[in-house]
Tab-separated table of C-alpha atoms in Angstrom:
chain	number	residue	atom	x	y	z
A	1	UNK	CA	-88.261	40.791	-26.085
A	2	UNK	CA	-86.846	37.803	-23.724
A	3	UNK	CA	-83.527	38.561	-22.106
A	4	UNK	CA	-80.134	35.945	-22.251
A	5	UNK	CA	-79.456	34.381	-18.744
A	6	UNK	CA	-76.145	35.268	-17.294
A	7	UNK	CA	-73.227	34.345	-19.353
A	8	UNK	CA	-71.525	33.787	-16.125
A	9	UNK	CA	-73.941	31.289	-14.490
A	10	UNK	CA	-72.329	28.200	-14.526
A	11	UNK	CA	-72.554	28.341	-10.930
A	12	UNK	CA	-75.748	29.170	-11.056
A	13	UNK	CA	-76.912	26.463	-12.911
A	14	UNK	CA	-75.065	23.931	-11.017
A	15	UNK	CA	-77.071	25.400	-7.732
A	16	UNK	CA	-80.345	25.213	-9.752
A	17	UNK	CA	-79.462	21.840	-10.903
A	18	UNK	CA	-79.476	20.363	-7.063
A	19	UNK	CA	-82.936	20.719	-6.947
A	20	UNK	CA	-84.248	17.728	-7.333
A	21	UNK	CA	-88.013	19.195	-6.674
A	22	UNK	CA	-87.752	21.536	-9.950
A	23	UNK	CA	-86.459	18.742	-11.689
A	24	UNK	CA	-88.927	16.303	-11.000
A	25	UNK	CA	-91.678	18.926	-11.777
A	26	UNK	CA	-90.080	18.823	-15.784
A	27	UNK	CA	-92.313	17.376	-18.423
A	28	UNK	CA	-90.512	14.527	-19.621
A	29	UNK	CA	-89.393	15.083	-23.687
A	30	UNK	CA	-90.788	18.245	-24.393
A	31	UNK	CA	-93.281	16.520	-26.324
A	32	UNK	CA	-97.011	17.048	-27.486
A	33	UNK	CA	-97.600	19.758	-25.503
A	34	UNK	CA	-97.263	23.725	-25.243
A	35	UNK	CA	-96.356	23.214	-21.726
A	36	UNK	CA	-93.561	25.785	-20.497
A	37	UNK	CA	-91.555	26.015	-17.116
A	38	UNK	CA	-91.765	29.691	-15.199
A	39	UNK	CA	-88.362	30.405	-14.900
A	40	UNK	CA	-86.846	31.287	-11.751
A	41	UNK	CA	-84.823	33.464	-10.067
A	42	UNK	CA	-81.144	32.017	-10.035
A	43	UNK	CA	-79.159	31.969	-6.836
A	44	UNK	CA	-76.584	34.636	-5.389
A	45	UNK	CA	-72.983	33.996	-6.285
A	46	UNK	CA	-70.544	36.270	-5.063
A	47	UNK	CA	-67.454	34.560	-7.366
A	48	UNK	CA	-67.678	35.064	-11.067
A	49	UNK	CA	-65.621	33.260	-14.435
A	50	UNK	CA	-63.022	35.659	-14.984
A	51	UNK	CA	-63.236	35.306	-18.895
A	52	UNK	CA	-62.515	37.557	-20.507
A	53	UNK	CA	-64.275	41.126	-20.111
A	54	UNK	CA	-63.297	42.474	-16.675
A	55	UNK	CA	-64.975	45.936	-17.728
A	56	UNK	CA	-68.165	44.487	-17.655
A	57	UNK	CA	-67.919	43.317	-14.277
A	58	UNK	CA	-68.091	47.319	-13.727
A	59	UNK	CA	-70.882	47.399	-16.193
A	60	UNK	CA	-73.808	45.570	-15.584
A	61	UNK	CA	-76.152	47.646	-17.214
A	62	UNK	CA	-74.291	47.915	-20.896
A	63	UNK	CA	-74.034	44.131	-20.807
A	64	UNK	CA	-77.811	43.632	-20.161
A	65	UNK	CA	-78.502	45.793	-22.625
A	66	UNK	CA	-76.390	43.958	-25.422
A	67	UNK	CA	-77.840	40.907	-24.629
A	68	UNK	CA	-80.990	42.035	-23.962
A	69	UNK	CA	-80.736	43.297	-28.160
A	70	UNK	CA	-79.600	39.778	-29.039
A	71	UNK	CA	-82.589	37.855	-27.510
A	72	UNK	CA	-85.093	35.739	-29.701
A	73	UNK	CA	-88.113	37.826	-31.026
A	74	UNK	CA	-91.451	37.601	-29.332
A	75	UNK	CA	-93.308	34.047	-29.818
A	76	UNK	CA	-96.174	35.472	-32.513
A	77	UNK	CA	-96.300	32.059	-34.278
A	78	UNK	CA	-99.311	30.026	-34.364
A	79	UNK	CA	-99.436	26.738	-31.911
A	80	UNK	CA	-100.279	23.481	-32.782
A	81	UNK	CA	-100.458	21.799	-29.443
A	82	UNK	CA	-103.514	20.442	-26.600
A	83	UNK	CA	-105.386	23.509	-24.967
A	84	UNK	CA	-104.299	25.478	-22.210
A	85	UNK	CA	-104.836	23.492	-19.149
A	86	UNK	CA	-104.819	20.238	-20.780
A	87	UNK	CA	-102.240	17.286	-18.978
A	88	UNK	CA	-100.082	15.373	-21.372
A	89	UNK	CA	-99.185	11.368	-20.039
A	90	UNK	CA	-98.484	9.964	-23.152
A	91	UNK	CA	-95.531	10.845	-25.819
A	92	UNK	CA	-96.647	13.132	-28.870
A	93	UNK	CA	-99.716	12.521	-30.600
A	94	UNK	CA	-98.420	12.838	-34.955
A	95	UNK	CA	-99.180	16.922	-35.004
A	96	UNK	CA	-96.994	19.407	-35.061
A	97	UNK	CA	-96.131	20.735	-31.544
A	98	UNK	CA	-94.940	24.472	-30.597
A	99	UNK	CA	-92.933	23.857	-27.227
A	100	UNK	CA	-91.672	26.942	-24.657
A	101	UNK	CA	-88.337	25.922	-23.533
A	102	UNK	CA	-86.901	27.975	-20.629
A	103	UNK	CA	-83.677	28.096	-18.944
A	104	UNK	CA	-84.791	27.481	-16.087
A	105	UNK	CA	-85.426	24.489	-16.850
A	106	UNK	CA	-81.914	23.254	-17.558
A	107	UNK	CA	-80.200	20.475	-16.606
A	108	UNK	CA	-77.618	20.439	-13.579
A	109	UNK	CA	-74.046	19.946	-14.743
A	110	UNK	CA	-72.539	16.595	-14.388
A	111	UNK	CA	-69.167	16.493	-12.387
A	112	UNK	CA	-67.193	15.799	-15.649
A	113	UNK	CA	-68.299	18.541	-17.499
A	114	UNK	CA	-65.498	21.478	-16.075
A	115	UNK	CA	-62.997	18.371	-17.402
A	116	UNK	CA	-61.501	18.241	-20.545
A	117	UNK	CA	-62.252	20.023	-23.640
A	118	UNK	CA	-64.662	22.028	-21.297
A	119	UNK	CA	-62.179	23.376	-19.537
A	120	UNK	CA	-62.903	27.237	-18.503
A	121	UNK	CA	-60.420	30.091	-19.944
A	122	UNK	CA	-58.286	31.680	-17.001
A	123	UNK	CA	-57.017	34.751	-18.186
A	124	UNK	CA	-53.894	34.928	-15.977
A	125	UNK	CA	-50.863	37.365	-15.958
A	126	UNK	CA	-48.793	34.680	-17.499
A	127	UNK	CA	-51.361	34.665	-20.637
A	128	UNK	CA	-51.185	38.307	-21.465
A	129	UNK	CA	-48.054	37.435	-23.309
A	130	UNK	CA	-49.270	34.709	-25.773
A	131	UNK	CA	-50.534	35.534	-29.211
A	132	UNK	CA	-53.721	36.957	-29.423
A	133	UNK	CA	-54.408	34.763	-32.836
A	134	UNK	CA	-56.598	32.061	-30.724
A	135	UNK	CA	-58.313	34.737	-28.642
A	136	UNK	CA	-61.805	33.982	-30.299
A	137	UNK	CA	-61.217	29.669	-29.984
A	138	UNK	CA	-60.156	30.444	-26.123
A	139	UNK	CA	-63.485	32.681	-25.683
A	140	UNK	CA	-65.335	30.020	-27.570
A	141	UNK	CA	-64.220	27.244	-25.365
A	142	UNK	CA	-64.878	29.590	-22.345
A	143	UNK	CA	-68.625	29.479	-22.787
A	144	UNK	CA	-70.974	26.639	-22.890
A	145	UNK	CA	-73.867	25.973	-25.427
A	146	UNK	CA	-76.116	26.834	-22.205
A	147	UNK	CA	-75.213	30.000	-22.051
A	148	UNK	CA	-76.387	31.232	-25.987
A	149	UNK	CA	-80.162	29.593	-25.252
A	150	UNK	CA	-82.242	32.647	-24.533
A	151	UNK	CA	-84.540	33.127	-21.459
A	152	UNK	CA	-87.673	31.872	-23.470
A	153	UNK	CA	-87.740	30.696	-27.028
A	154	UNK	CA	-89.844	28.476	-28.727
A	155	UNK	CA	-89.055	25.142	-30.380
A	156	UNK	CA	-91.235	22.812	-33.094
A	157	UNK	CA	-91.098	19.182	-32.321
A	158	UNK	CA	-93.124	16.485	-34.928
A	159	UNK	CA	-93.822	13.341	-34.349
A	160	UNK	CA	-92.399	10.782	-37.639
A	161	UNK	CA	-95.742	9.642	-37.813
A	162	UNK	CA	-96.912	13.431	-38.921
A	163	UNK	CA	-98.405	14.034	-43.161
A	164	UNK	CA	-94.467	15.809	-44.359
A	165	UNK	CA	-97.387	17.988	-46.090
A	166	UNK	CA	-98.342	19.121	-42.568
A	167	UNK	CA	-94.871	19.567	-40.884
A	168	UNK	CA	-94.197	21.755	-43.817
A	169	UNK	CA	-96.928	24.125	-43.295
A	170	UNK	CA	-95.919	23.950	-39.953
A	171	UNK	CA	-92.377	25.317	-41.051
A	172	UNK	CA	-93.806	28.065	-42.224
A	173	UNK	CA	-96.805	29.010	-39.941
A	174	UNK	CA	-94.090	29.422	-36.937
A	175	UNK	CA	-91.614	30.870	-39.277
A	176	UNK	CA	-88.943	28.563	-38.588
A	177	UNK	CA	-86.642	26.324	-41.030
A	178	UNK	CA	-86.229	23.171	-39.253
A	179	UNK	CA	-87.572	20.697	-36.297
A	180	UNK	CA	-85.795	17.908	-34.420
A	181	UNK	CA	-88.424	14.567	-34.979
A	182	UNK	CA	-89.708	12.481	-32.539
A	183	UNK	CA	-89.940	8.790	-32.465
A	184	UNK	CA	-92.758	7.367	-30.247
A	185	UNK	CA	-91.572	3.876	-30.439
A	186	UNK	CA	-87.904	4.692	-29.472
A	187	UNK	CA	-89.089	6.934	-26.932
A	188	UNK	CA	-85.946	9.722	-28.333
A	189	UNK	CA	-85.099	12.292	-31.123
A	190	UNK	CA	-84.027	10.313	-34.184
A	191	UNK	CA	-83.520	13.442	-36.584
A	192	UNK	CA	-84.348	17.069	-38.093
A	193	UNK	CA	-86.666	17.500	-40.916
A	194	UNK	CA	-85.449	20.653	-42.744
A	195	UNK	CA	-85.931	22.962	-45.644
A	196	UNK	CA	-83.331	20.874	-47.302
A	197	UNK	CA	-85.976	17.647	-47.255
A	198	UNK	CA	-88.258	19.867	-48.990
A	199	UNK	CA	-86.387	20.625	-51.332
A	200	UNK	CA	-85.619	16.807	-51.787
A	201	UNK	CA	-88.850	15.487	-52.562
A	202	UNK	CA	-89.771	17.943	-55.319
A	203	UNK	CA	-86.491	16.986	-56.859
A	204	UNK	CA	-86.809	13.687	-56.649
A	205	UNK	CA	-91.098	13.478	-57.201
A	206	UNK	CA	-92.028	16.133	-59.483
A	207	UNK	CA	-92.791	15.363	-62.925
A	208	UNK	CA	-95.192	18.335	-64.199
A	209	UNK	CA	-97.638	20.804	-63.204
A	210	UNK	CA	-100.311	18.412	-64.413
A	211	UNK	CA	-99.205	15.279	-61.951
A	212	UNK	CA	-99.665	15.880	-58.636
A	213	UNK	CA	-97.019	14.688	-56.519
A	214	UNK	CA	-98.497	11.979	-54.038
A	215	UNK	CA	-95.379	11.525	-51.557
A	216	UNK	CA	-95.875	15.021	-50.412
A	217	UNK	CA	-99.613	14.663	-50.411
A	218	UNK	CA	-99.895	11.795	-48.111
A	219	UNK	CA	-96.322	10.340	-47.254
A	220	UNK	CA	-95.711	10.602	-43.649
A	221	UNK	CA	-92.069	11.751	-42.377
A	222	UNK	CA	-91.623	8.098	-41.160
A	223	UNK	CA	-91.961	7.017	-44.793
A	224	UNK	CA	-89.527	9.818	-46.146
A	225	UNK	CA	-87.221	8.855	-43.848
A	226	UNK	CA	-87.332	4.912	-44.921
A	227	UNK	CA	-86.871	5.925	-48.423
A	228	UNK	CA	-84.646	8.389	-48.530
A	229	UNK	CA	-82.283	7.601	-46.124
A	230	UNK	CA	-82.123	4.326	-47.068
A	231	UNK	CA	-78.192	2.777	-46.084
A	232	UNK	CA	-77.149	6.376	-45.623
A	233	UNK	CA	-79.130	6.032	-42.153
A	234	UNK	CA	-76.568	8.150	-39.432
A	235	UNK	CA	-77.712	9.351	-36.465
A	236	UNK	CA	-78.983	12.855	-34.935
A	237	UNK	CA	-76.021	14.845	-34.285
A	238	UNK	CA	-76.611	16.832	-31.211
A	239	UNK	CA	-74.956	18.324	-28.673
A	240	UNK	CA	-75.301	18.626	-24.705
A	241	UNK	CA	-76.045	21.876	-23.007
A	242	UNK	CA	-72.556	21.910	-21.121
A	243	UNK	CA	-70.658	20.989	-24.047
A	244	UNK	CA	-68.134	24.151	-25.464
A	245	UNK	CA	-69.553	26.703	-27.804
A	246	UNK	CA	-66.406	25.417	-29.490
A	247	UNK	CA	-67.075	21.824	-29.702
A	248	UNK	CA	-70.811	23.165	-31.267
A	249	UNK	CA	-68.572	25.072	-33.939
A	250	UNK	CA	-66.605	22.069	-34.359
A	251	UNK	CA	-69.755	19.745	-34.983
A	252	UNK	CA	-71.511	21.891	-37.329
A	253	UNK	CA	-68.739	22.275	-39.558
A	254	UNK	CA	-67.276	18.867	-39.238
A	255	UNK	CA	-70.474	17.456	-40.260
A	256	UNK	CA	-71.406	20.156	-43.034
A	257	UNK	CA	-74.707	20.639	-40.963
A	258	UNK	CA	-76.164	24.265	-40.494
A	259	UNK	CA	-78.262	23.435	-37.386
A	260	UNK	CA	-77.418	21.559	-34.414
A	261	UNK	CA	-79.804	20.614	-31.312
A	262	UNK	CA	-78.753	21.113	-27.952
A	263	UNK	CA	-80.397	18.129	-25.760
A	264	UNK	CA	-79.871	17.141	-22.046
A	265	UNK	CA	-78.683	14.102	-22.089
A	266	UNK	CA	-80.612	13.322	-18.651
A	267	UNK	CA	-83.774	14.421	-19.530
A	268	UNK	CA	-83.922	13.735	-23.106
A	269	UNK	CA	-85.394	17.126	-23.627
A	270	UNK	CA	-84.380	19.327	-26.851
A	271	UNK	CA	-83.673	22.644	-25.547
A	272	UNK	CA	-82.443	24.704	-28.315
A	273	UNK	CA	-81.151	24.732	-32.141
A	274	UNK	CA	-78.127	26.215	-32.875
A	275	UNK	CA	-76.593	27.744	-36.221
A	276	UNK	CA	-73.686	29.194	-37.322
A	277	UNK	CA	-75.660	32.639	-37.561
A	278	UNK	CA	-76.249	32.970	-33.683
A	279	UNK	CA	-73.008	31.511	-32.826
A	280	UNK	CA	-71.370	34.435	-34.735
A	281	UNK	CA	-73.860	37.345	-33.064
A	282	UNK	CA	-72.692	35.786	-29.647
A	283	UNK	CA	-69.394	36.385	-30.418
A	284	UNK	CA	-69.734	39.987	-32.416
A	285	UNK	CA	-71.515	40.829	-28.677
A	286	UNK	CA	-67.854	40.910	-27.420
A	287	UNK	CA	-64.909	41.410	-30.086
A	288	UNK	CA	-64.619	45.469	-29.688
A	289	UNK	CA	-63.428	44.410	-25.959
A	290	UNK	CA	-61.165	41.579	-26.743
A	291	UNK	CA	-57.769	41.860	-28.396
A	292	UNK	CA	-57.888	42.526	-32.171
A	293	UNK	CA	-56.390	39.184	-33.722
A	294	UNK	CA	-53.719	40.829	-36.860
A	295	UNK	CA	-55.282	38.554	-39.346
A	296	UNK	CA	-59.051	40.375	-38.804
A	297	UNK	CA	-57.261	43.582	-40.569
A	298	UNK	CA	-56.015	41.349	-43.370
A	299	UNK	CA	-58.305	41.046	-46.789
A	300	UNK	CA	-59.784	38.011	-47.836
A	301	UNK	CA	-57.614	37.595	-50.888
A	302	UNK	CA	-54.776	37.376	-48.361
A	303	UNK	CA	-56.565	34.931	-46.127
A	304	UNK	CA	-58.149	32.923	-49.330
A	305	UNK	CA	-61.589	32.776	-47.042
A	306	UNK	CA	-64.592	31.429	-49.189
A	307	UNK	CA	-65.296	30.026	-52.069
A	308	UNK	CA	-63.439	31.192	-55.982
A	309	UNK	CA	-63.599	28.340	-58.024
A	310	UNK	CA	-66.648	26.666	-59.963
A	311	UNK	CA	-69.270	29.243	-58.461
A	312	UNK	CA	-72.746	28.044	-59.212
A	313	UNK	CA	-75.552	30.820	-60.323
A	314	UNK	CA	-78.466	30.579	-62.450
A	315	UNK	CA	-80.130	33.646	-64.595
A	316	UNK	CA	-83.322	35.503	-64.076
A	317	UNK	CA	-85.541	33.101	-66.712
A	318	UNK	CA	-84.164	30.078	-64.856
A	319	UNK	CA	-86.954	26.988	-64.224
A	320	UNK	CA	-87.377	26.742	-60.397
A	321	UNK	CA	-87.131	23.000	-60.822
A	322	UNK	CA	-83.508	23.609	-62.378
A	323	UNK	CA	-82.783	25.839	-59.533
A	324	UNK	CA	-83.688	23.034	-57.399
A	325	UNK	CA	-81.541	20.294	-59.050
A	326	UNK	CA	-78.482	22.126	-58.819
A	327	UNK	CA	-79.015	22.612	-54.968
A	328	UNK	CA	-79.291	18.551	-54.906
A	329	UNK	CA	-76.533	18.051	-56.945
A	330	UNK	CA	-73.862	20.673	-56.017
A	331	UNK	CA	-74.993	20.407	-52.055
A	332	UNK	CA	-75.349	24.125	-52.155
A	333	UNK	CA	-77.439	26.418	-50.049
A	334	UNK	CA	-77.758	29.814	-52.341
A	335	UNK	CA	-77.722	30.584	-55.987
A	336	UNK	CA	-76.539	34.348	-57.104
A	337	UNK	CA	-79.181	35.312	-59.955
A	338	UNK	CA	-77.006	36.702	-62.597
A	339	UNK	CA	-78.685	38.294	-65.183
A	340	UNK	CA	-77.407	39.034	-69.231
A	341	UNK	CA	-74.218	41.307	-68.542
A	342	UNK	CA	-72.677	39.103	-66.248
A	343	UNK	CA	-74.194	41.378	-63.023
A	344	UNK	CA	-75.515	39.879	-59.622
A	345	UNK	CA	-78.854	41.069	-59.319
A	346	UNK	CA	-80.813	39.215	-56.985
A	347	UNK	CA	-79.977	35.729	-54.860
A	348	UNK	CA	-82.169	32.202	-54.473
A	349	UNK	CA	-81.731	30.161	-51.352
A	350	UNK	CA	-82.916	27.087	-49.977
A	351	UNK	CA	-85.113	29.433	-47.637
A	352	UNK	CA	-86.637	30.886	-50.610
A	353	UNK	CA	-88.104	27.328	-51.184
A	354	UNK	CA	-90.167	27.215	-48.392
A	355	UNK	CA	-91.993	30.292	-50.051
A	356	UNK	CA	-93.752	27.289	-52.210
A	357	UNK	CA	-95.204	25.865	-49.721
A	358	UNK	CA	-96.779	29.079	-48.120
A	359	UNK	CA	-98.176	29.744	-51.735
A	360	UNK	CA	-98.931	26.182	-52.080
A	361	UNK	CA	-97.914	26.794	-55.664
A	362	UNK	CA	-95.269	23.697	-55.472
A	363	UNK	CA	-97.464	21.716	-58.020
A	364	UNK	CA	-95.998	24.397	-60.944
A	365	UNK	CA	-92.152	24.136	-60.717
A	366	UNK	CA	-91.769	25.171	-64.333
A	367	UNK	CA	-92.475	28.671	-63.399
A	368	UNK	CA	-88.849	31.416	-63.315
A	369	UNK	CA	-87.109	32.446	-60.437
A	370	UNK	CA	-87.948	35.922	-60.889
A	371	UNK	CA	-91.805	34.717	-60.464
A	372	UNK	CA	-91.037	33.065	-57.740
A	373	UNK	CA	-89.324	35.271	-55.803
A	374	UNK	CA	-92.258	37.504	-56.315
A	375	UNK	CA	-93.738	35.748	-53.090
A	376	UNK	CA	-90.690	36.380	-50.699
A	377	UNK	CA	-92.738	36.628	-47.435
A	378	UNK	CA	-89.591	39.448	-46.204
A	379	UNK	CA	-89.197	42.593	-47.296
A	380	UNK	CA	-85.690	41.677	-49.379
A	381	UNK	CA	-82.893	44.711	-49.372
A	382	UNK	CA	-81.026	43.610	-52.502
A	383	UNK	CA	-78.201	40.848	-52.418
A	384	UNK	CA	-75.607	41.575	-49.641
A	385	UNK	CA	-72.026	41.849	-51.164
A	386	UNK	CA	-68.427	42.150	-50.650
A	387	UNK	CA	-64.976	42.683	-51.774
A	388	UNK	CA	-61.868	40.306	-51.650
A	389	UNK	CA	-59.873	43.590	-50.947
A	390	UNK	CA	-62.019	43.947	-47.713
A	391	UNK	CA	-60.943	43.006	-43.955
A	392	UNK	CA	-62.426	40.343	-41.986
A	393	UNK	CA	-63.266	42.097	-39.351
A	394	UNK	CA	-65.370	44.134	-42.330
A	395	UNK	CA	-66.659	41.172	-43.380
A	396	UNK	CA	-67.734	39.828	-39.706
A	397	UNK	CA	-69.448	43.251	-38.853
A	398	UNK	CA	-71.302	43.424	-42.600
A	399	UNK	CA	-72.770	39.475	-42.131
A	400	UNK	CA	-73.390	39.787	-38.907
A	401	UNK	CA	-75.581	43.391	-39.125
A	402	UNK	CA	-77.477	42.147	-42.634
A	403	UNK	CA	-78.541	38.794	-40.680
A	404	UNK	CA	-77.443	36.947	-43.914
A	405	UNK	CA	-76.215	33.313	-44.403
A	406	UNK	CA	-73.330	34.646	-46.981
A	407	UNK	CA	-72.047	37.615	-48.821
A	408	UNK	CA	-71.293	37.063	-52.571
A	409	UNK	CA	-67.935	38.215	-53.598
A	410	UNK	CA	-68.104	40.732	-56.522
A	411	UNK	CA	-65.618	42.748	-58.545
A	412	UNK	CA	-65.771	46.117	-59.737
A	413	UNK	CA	-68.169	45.656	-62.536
A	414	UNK	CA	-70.709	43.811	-59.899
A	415	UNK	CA	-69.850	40.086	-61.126
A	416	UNK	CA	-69.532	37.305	-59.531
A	417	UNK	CA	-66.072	36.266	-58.272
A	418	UNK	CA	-67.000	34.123	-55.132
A	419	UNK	CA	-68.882	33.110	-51.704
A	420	UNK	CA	-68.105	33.385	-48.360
A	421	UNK	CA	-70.250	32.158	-45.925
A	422	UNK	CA	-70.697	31.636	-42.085
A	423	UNK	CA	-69.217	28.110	-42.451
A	424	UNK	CA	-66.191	29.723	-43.732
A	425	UNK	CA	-66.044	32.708	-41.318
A	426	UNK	CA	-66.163	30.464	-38.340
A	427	UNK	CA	-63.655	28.446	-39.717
A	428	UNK	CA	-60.928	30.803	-40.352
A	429	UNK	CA	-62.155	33.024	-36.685
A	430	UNK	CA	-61.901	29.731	-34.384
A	431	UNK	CA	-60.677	26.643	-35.850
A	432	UNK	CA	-58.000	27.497	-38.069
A	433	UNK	CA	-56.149	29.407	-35.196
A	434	UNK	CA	-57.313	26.650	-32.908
A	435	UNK	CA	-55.116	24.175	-35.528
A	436	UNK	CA	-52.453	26.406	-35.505
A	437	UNK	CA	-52.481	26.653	-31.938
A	438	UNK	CA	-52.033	22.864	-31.913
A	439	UNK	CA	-49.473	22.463	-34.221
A	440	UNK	CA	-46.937	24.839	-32.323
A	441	UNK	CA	-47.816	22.804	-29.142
A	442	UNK	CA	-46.455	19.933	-30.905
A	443	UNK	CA	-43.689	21.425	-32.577
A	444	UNK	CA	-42.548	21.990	-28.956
């Protein structure tokens, strides 16, 4: 297990980020190579951020340990990069490449970056007074998107000129769901090939299990990308490493994207992806020592968080390639499998798509969901569920322990009555205060 640098090293980093000898020792682009940076010991502050948990300044050893529990897991996946030894001059050669990013290796903080929305929480006297309803926005914009990237984890980079076929497999042999791509000829990161492109191209391609279907036989990402993007062409939202973990919450939901890259803007270099999931475990680290916000003991039928109305599900006997229409057309990420009664009994998500691949059995769409979930690579508990007569704060702990993307709503008989997902969690935890928060500034 790797451990989380310092939550409080902003000063830190700005001290590492003066030397211009570790910088110029970087690998330019993180690209084509397995190439990783030793990370170093960070210099002695003596003055810390005071945000917000003053206990732990008392206890260093319980905060190690928490992070320390939060960390990526080990790197078991298989690499697809040059030999050990081998020096990269040129950008990425089209294979998939399996890149060790380490903090150490971060960028230094430009001047501007403790200005404006990334200004630090002080927790003064005066605040102790204010409502406590923002108290997970203010922690939010307290911390920077550095400070979530682990020690050590690893990241998959493809070049656009890589067989999609390949980068798939890829996917799966480093059991991850997504990639930023690499353009040679623009020398940058022009998007992320995801789960969700998968998922695409069988829509779009598949005809039977007696055609084969060519794109994703020989169509390289390049050519996806002509064709299906098309005039919808936008570019790769990112985010910098000093930028808020509340501008990062922003972005993702602004943008209805569930993973965002964190890239030094310097450099170039893609350091880190970052979801909604590990977001939410960063915060859960801290909430039993902040201030309990009243509307986390409120039920989500008072606090109408998720989703009610027009729920999509499909049935046990349901065609895979219907399941995979209605994630197209609906722009969905889960289906609840409900069988005769009306009951929730099991739960298809885009992630269970990838499972095709690994079987290579995506030639035969016709087959049920039930056989297809027969080849879940995880061991799978049994669909993760909730009440709308349950806190938030329930809720929070519940998503956060199962490692889930969403809990489906059910009533008493076990049917459906709604979603709620991390999307939805975030939003009502730090941006809906944060818009109340702005609306009484104006009112006065």
């Amino acid at each position: 297990m790797k451990r989380f640098g310092s939550l409080r090293g902003s000063k830190k980093r700005k001290d590492q980020g003066r030397s211009s000898e570790r910088r110029k020792s970087e690998p330019h682009g993180l690209l084509a190579s397995g190439l990783s940076s030793s990370p170093s010991t960070p210099t002695q502050v003596t003055k810390q951020p005071t945000f917000p948990l003053e206990s732990y300044k008392h206890e260093p050893e319980r905060l190690e340990a928490r992070l320390h529990s939060s960390s990526s897991p080990p790197d078991t996946g298989q690499r697809f990069g040059p030999p050990p030894g081998q020096s990269v001059a040129k950008p990425p050669t089209p294979a998939p490449t399996l890149c060790n990013t380490s903090k150490a290796a971060a960028p230094p903080q430009p001047p501007a970056a403790s200005e404006g929305m990334l200004e630090k929480l002080e927790l003064e006297d005066e605040a102790v007074g204010e409502s406590e309803s923002d108290i997970y926005m203010r922690f939010m914009r307290s911390h920077k998107c550095y400070d979530i990237v682990p020690t050590s984890s690893k990241l998959v980079v493809f070049d656009t000129t890589l067989q999609v076929k390949k980068a798939f497999f890829a996917l799966v042999a480093n059991g991850v769901r997504a990639a930023p791509l690499w353009e040679s000829k623009k020398q940058s990161f022009v998007g992320m090939l995801t789960i969700t492109d998968f998922i695409n191209i069988l829509h779009r391609y598949y005809k039977s299990p007696m055609v084969q279907i060519y794109e994703l036989e020989e169509h390289k990402i390049e050519t996806w990308r002509e064709l299906y993007l098309q005039e919808t062409f936008k570019p790769l939202v990112n985010i910098s490493p000093d930028a808020s973990l509340f501008d990062a919450v922003y972005s993702l939901i602004k943008n209805k994207i569930h993973r965002l890259p964190v890239i030094d803007p310097v450099s170039g270099n893609a350091l880190y992806i970052l979801t909604h999931k590990r977001i939410l475990k960063f915060l859960q680290l801290f909430v039993s020592e902040m201030p309990k916000p009243a509307f986390m003991k409120k039920n989500l039928d008072e606090l109408g968080i998720g989703t009610y109305h027009n729920i999509a599900f499909i049935h046990p006997d349901t065609p895979i390639i219907k399941a995979l229409n209605i994630f197209v057309d609906r722009r969905i990420s889960a289906l609840p499998v409900v069988d005769e009664s009306g009951k929730v009994v099991d739960i298809y998500s885009k992630f269970d798509v990838i499972n095709l691949a690994a079987e290579k059995t995506y030639n035969n769409l016709d087959i049920t969901v039930t056989q297809a979930l027969q080849h879940r690579s995880q061991y799978f508990e049994g669909v993760v569920k909730c009440s709308k007569l349950e806190t938030l704060e329930t809720i929070v702990d519940r998503i956060v322990k199962a490692e889930v993307h969403r809990l489906v709503v059910v009533n008493e008989a076990d049917s459906i009555v709604g979603i709620i997902s991390l999307s939805d969690i975030l939003q009502a935890l730090v941006l809906t205060p944060a818009g109340a928060k702005q609306k009484e500034n104006e009112t006065e």
